[in-house]
Coordinates of C-alpha atoms in Angstrom, one line a residue:
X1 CA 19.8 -155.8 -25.5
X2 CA 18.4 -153.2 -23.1
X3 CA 18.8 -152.7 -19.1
X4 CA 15.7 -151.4 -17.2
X5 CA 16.7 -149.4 -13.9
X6 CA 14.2 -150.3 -11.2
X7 CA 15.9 -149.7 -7.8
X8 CA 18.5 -148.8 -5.4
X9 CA 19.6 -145.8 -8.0
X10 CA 20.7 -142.7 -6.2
X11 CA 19.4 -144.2 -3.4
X12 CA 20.6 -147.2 -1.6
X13 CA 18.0 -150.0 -0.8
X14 CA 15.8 -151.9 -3.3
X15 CA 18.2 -153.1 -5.4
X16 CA 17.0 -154.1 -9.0
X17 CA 17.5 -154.2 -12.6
X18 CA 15.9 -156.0 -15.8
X19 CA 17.8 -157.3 -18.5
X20 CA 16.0 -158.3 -21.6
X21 CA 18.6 -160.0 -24.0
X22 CA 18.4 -162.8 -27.1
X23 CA 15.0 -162.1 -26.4
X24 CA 14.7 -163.0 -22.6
X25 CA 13.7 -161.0 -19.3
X26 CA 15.7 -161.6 -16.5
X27 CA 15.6 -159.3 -12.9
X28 CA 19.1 -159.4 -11.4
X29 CA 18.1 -158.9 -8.0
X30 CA 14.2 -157.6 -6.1
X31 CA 15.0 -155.8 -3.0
X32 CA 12.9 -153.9 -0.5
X33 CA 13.3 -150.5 0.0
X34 CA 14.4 -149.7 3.5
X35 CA 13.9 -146.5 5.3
X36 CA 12.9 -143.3 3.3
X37 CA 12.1 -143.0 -0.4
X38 CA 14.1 -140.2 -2.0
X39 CA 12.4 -140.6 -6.2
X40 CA 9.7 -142.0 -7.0
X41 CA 10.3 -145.8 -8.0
X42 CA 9.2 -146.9 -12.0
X43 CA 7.0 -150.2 -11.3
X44 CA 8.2 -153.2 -13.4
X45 CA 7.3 -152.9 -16.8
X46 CA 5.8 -156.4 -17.2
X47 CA 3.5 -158.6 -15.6
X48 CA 5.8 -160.6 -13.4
X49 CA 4.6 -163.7 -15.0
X50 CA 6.1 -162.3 -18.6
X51 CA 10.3 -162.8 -16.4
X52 CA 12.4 -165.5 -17.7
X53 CA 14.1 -165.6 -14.3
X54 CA 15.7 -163.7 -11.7
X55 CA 19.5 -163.7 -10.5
X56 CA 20.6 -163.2 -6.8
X57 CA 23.6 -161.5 -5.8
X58 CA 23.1 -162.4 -2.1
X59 CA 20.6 -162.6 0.8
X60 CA 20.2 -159.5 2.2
X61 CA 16.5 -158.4 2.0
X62 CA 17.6 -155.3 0.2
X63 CA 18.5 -157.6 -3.2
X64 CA 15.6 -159.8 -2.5
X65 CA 12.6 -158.6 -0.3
X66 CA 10.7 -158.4 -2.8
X67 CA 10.5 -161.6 -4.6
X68 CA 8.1 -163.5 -2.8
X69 CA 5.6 -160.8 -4.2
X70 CA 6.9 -161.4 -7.4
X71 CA 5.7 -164.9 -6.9
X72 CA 2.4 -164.0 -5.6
X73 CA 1.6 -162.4 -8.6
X74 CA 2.4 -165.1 -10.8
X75 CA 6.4 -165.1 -11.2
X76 CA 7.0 -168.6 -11.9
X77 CA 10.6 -169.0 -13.2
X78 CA 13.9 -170.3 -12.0
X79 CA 16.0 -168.2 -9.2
X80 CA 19.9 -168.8 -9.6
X81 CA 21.9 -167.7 -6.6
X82 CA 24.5 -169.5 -4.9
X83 CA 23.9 -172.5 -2.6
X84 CA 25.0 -170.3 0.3
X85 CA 22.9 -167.7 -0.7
X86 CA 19.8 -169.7 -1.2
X87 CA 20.2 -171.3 2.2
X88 CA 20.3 -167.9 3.4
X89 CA 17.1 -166.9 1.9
X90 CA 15.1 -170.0 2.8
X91 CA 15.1 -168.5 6.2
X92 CA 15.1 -164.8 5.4
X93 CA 12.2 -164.6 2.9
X94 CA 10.2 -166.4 5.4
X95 CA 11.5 -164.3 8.0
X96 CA 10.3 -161.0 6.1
X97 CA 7.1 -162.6 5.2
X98 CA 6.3 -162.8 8.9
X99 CA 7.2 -159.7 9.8
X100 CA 4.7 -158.5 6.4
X101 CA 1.9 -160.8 8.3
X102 CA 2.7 -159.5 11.8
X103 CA 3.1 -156.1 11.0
X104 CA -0.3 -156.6 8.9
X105 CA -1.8 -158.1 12.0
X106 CA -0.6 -155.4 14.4
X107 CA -1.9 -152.7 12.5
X108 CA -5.1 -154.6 11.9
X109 CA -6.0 -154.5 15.6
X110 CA -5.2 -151.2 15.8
X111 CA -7.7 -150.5 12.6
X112 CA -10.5 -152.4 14.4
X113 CA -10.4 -150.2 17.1
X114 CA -10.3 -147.0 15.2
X115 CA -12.9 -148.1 12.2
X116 CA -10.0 -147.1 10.0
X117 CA -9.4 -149.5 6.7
X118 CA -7.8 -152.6 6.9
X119 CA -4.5 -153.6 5.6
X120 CA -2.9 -156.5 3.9
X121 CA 0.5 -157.9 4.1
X122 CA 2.8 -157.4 1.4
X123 CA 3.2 -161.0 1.1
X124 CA 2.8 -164.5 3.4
X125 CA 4.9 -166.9 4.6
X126 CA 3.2 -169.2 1.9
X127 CA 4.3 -167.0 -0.7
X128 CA 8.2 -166.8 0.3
X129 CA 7.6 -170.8 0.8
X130 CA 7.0 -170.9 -3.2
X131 CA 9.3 -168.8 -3.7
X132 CA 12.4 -171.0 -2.4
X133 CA 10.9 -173.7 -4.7
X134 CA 11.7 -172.0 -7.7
X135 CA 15.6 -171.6 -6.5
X136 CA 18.4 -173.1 -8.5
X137 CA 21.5 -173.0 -6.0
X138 CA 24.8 -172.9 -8.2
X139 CA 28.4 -173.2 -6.9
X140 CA 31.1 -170.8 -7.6
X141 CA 33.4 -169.8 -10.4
X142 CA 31.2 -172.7 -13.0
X143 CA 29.8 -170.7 -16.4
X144 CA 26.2 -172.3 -16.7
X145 CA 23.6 -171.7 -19.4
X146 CA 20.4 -170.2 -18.3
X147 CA 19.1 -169.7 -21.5
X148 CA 20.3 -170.2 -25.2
X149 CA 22.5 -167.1 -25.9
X150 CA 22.9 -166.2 -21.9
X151 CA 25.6 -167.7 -19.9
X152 CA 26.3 -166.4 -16.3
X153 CA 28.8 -167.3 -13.6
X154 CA 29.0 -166.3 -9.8
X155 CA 32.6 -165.0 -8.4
X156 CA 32.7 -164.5 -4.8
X157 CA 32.8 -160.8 -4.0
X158 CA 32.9 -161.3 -0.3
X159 CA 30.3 -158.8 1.1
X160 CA 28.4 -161.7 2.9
X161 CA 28.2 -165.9 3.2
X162 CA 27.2 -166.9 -0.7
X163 CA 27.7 -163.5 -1.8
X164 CA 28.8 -163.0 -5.7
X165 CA 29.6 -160.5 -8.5
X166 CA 27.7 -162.3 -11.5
X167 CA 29.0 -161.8 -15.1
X168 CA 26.6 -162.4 -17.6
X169 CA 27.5 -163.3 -21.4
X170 CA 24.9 -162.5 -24.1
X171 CA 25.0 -163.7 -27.7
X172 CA 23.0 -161.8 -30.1
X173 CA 23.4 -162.0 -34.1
X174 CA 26.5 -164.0 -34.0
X175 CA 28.2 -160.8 -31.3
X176 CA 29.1 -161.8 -27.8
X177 CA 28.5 -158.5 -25.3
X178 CA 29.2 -159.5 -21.3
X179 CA 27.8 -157.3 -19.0
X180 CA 28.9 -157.4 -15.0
X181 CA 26.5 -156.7 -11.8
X182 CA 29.5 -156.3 -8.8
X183 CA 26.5 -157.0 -6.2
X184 CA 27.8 -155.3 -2.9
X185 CA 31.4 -155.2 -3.1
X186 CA 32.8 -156.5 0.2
X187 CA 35.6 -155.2 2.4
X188 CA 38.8 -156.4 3.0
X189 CA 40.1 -158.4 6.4
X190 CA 36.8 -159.6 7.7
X191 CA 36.1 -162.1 10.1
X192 CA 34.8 -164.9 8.8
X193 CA 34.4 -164.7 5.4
X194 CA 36.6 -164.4 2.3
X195 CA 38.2 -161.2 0.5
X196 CA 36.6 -160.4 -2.9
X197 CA 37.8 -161.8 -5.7
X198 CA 38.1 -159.8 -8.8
X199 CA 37.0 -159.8 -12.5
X200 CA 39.2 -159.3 -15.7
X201 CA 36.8 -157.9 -18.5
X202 CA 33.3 -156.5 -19.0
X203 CA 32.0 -154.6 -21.6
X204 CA 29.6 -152.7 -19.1
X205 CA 29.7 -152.8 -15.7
X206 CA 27.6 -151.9 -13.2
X207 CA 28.6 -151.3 -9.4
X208 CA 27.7 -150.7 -6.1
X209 CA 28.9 -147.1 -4.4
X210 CA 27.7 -147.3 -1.0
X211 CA 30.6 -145.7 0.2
X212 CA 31.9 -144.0 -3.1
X213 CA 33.0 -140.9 -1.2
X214 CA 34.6 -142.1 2.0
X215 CA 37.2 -144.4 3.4
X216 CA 36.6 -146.3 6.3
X217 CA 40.1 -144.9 7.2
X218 CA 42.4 -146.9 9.6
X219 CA 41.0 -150.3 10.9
X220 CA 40.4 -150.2 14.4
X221 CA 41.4 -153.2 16.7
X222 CA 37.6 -154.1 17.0
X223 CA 38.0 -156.4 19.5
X224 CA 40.1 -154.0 22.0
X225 CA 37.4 -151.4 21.1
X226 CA 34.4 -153.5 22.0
X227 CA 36.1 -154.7 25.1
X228 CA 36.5 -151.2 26.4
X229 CA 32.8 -150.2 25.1
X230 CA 31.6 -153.3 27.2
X231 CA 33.7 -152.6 30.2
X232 CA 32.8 -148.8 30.5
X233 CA 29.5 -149.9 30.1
X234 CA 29.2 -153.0 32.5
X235 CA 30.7 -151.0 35.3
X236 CA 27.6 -148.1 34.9
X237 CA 25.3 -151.5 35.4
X238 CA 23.8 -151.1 32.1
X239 CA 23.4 -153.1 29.1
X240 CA 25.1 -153.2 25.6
X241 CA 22.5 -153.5 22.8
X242 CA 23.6 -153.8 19.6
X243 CA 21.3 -153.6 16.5
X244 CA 22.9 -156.3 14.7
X245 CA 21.8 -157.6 10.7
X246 CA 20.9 -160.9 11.9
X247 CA 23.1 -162.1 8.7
X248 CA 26.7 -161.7 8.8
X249 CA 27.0 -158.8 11.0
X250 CA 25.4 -161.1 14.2
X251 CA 28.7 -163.8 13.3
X252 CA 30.7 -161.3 13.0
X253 CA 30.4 -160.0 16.6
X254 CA 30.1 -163.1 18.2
X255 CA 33.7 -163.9 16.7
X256 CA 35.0 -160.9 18.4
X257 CA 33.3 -161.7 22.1
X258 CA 34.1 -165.0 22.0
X259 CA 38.0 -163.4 21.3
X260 CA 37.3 -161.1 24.0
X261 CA 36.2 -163.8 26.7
X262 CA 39.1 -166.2 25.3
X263 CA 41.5 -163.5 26.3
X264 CA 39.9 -162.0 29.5
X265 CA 39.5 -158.4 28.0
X266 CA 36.6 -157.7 30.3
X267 CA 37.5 -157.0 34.0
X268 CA 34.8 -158.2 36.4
X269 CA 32.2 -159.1 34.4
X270 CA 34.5 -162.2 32.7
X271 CA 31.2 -164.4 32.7
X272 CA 28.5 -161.8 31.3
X273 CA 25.7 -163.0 29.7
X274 CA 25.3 -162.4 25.5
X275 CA 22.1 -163.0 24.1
X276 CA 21.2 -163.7 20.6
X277 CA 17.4 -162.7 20.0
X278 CA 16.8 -163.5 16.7
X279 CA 15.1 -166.7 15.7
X280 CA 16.8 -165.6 12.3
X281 CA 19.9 -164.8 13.4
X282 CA 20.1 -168.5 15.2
X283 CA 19.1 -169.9 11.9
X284 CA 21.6 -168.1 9.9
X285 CA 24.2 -168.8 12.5
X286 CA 23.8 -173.2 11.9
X287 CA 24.1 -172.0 8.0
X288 CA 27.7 -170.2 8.6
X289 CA 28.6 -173.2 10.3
X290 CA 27.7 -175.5 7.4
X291 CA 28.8 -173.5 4.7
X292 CA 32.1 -173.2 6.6
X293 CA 34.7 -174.8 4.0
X294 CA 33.5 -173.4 0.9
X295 CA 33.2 -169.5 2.3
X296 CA 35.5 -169.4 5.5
X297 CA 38.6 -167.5 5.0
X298 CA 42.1 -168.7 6.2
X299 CA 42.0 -167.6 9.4
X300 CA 38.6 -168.7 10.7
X301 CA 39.8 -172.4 9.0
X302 CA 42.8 -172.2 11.0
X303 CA 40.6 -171.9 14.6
X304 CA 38.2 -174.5 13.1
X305 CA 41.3 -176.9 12.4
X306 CA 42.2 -176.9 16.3
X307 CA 39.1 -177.2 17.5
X308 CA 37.5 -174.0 18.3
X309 CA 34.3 -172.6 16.7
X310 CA 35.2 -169.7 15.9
X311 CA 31.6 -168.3 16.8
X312 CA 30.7 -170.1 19.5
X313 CA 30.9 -167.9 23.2
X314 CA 30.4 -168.9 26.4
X315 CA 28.0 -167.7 28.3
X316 CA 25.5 -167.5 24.9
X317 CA 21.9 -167.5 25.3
X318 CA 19.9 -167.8 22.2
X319 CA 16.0 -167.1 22.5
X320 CA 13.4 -168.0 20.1
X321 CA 9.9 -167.2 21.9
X322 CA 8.4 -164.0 22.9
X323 CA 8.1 -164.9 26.4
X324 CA 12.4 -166.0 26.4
X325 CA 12.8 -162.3 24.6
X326 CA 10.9 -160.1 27.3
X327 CA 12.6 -161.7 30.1
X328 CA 15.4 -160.8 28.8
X329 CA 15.1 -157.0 30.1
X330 CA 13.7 -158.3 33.4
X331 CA 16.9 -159.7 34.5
X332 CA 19.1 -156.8 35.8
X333 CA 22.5 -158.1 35.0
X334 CA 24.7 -156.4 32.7
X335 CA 24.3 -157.9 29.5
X336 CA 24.8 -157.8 25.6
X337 CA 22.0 -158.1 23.5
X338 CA 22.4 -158.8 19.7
X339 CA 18.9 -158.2 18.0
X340 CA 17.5 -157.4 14.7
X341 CA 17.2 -155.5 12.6
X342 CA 20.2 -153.4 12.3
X343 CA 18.6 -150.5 11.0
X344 CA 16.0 -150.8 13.9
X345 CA 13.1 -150.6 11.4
X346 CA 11.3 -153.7 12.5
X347 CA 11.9 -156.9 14.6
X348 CA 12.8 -157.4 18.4
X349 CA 15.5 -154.9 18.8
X350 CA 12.5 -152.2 18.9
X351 CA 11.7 -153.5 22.1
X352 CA 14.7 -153.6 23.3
X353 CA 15.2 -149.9 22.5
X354 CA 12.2 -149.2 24.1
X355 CA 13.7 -150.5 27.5
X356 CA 17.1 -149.5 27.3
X357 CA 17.4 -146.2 25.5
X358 CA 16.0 -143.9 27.9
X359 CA 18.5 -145.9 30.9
X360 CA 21.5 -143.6 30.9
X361 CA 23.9 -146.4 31.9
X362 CA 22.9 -148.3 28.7
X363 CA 25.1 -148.6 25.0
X364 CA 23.6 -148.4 22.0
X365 CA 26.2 -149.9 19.7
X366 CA 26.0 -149.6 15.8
X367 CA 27.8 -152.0 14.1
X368 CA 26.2 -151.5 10.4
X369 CA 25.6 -148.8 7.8
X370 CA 22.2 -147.2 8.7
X371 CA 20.3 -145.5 5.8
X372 CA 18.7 -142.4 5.9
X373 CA 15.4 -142.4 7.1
X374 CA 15.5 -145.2 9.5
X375 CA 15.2 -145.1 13.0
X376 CA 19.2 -146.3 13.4
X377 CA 20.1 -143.4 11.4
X378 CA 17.9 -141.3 13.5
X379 CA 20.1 -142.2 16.4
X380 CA 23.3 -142.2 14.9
X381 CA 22.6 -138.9 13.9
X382 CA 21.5 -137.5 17.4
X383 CA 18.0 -137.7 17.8
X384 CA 17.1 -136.9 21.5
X385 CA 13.6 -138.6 21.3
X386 CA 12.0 -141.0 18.7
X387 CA 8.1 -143.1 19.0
X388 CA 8.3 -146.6 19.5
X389 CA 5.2 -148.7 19.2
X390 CA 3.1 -145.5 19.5
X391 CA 5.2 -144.2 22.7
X392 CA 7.9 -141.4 22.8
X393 CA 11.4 -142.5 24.1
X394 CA 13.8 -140.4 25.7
X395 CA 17.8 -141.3 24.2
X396 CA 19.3 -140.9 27.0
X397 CA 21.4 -144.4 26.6
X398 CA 25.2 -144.2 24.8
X399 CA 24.9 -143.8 21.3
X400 CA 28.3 -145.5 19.8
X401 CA 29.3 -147.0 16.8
X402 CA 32.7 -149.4 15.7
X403 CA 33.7 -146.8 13.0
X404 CA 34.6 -148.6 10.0
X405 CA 32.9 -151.7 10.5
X406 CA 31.1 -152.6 7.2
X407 CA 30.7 -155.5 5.2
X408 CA 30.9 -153.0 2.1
X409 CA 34.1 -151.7 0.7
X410 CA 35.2 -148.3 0.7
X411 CA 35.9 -145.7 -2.0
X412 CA 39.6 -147.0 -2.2
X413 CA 38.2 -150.4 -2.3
X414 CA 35.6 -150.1 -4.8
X415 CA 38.4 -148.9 -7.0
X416 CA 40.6 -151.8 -6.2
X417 CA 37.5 -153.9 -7.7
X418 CA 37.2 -151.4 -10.6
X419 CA 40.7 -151.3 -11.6
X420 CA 41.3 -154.8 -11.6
X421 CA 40.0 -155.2 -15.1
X422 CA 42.3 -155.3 -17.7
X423 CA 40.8 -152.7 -20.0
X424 CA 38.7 -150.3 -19.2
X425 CA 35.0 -151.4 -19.8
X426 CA 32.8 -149.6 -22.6
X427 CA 30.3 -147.7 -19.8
X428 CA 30.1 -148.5 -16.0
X429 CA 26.8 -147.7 -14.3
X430 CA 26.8 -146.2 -11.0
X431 CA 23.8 -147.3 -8.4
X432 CA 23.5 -148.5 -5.0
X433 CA 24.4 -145.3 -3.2
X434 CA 22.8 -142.1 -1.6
X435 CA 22.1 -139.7 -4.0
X436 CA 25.1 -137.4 -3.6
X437 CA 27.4 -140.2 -3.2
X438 CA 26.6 -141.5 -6.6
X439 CA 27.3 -138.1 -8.1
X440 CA 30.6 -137.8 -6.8
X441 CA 31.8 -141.5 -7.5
X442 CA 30.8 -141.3 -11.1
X443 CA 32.7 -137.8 -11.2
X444 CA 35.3 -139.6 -9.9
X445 CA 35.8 -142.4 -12.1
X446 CA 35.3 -139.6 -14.6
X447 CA 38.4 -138.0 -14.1
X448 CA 40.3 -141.4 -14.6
X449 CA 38.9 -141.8 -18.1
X450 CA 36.3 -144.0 -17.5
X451 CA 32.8 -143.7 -19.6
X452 CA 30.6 -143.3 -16.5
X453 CA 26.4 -142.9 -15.4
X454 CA 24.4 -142.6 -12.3
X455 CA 21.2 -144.0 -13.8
X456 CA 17.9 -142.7 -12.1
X457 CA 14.9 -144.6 -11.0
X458 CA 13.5 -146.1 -14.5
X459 CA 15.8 -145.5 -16.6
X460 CA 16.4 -147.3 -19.8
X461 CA 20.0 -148.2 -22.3
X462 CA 19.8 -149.7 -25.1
X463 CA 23.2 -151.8 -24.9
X464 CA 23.8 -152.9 -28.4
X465 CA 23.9 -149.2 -29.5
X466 CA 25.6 -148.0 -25.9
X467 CA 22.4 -145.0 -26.0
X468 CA 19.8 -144.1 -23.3
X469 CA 16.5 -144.6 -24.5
X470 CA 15.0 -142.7 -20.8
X471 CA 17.3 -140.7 -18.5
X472 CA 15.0 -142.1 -15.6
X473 CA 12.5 -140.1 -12.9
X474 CA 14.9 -137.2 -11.8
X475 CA 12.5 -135.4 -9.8
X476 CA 12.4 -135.8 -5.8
X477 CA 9.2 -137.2 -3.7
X478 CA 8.6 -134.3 -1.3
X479 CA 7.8 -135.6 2.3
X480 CA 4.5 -137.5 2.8
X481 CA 2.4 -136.2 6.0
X482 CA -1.5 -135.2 6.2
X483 CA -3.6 -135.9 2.7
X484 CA -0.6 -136.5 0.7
X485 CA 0.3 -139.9 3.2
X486 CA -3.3 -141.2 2.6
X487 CA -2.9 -140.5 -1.2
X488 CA 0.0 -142.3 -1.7
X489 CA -1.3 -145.0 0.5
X490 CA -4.5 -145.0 -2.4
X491 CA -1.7 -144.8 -5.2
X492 CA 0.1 -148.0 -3.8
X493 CA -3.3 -150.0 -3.3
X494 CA -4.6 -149.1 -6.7
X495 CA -0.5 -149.9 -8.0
X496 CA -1.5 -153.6 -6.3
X497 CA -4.8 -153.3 -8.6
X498 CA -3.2 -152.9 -12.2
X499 CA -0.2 -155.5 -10.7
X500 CA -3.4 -158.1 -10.1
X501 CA -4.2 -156.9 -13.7
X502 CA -1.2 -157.9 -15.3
X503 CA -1.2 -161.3 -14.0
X504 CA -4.6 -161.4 -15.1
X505 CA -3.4 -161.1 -18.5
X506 CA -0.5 -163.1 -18.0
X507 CA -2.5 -166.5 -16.8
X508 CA -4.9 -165.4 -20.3
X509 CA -2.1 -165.4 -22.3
X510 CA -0.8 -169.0 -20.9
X511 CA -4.4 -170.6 -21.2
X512 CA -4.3 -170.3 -25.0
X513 CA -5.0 -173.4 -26.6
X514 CA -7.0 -174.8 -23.8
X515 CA -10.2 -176.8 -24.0
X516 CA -12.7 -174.5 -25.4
X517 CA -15.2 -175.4 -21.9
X518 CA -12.4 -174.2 -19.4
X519 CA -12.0 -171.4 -21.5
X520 CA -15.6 -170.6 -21.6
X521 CA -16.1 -170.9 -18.0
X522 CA -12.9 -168.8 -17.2
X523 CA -14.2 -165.7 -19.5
X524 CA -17.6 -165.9 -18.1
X525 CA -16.2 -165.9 -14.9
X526 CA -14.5 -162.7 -15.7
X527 CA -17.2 -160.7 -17.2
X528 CA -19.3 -161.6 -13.6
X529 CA -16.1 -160.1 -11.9
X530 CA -16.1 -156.7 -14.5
X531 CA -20.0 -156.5 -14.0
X532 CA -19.7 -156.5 -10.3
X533 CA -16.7 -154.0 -10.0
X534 CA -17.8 -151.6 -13.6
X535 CA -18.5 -148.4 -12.1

């Protein structure tokens, strides 16, 4: 029984682990990296083909970005999540894989111009479209059999709609060992959604630490905050843009201004325009709605038993097409704009910083964690000028963020989850946080008596004798510019290379025992490939 680090350790995006057990491979969560890389990442040590299956903790594209590549390259096997959570990604894997095409596209243009090389997207809208036909949506709190000597079971950990802690029960030689993947850990007192619910027993453990060091100290009254953020900002005759996650963090603030309109919070502007502009976001928004009784908490259920959506404001303007989204900074009335993505690293809301950061009388409101090395971090941290689409931008707009507001739970509440089982579990694994912050969580669970590590990128435990067989990659990338950008741009193609390799073998491996003419003409076929390509 052995657990393969692969991502989001000391660092927080890319979530991914392997778990080969009673002689099975499955991933528990594929996420893209987002922002900068801080240690070089360990590729998967298998041709995707070789996985058993993969299991979703929730939507976000930092736990699964990267499966419809898995796909591509010949990942065929079942993807348990959720039925919230795979409604979620039915729209958010296609969502990514057009940005991957567009981005591709962009770029392309560019490269046409320039004679430079052309570039691929990471992976098509046809590939996340084969992807969400290999998900197997399961409901909370059942035990289900995935495999014979693997049970798992979702628990709502209320990060996000459909999100889940999975516990995962392996039988080897007659022993019983379960292992727990937290997922993000949610806070407490959202809107919207439920509190997490907690475990009772795990021999290992492994847990998210976004915010291992930190409390998100007092809770604000967000609604009286954003009302005063909006008003200060209305009366300058700018607008409020808010980099919003286009899932979860977009119905989150439309329950709060459609609170703020209900009550008359803003003075003069009562009927100001709010615009949604994210064709995901809309989506995602009709899936909250369905997914209402089995992941609403009590007070949302309360405003849907009278009557009242509780995200539906007046005054909403949702737009889907390019030409609805330009207009939208054409029109000079004071506005809010919700866009995506909320670490400003691709999507719409890069335009809309284009227009409104350099506007003194504009907000930029952050309602999300930003990670380092994206361009919300950037801002958050106090950049005075940043590129945008090949342009430098003055900040000269309000840079303000709702302190506190996260769908992840603080130090104190990642204890909470932690302490809630009954006996203290053999080992608990650290990852999902910034480097630093993983260090002093696991030093902090430490000192309570817990057996505690902050695996690094590729590292390797052998679970049924509790020993590392690889402390991981421990050594920092230093920053990319000049010939060492283009190399690692050679380093990732030629990665895409061996990856088409493996699958290579992998489709070899599943033709044995085929008629001996298909297999004849599929080994001629690749000895004309080897003799065009031998150098």
């Amino acid at each position: 029984m052995k657990l393969t680090f692969l991502g989001a350790n000391h660092e927080v995006t890319g979530s991914c682990t392997l778990l080969e057990a009673a002689g099975k491979r499955f991933l528990i969560d594929c996420g893209m990296e987002q922002g900068k890389d801080i240690y070089e990442n360990t590729p998967l040590p298998l041709a995707p083909g070789e996985l058993d299956g993969i299991l979703v903790t929730h939507a976000h594209i930092d736990h699964t970005g990267r499966i419809p590549l898995l796909v591509q390259q010949g990942f065929a096997g079942p993807i348990y999540a959720t039925e919230a959570t795979t409604a979620l990604c039915d729209v958010m894997l296609r969502d990514s894989a057009h940005i991957q095409e567009s981005e591709a596209e962009w770029k392309n243009r560019k490269a046409q111009r320039s004679g430079a090389e052309l570039v691929v997207p990471l992976y098509t809208v046809e590939d996340a479209q084969n992807a969400m036909k290999l998900f197997v949506p399961e409901a909370y709190r059942e035990t289900i059999s995935i495999a014979p000597g693997i049970n798992i079971r979702f628990t709502d950990v209320g990060h996000l709609l459909g999100s889940a802690s999975i516990e995962v029960w392996v039988t080897e030689n007659g022993k019983t060992t379960k292992i727990a993947f937290s997922g993000d850990i949610g806070n407490v007192n959202q809107p919207l959604i439920r509190d997490p619910e907690y475990l009772q027993d795990a021999d290992y453990v492994l847990m998210e630490s976004t915010y291992g060091d930190r409390t998100h100290g007092p809770k604000p009254d967000y609604v009286v905050e954003l009302a005063a953020i909006l008003q200060q900002t209305f009366d300058r005759g700018g607008n409020v843009v808010i980099p919003s996650f286009a899932v979860g963090r977009t119905q989150e603030m439309l329950y709060f201004l459609r609170e703020i309109k209900a009550r008359g919070l803003v003075k003069g502007h009562a009927n100001f325009p709010v615009y949604v502009d994210s064709p995901l976001a809309i989506e995602t928004t009709h899936i909250f709605t369905q997914n209402m009784y089995q992941c609403f908490d009590a007070a949302a259920m309360k405003l849907v038993n009278e009557g009242i959506d509780p995200i539906a404001v007046p005054g909403l303007k949702l737009t889907v097409t390019s030409e609805e989204s330009r207009f939208i900074n054409t029109d000079k009335i004071p506005k809010v704009i919700l866009s995506a993505s909320g670490m400003c690293e691709a999507g719409r809301i890069r335009h809309h910083l284009k227009h409104n950061l350099w506007r003194p009388e504009c907000t930029i409101l952050f309602v999300g964690y930003q990670a380092v090395g994206t361009l919300g971090r950037a801002l958050i941290d106090g950049a005075k000028e940043v590129k945008l689409f090949g342009e430098d931008i003055e900040v000269a707009a309000q840079i303000r963020q709702l302190t506190g507001m996260s769908g992840h739970a603080d130090r104190d509440g990642l204890l909470k989850w932690l302490h809630a089982f009954t006996a203290k579990p053999k080992r608990v694994f650290i990852v999902h946080g910034e480097d630093e912050t993983e260090n002093v969580f696991a030093a902090a669970l430490s000192a309570q008596g817990y057996t505690v590590e902050a695996p690094y990128n590729g590292a390797q435990w052998d679970l049924s004798t509790d020993a590392c067989l690889y402390e991981g990659n421990k050594v920092k990338l230093a920053p990319k510019s000049g010939a060492s950008a283009a190399a690692s741009r050679t380093a990732t193609v030629y990665q895409r290379l061996v990856d088409a390799g493996r699958r290579l073998m992998d489709v070899i491996r599943r033709s044995e025992g085929g008629a001996n003419k298909d297999l004849a003409r599929f080994a001629d076929q690749i000895q004309a490939l080897c003799d065009k390509w031998q150098r």
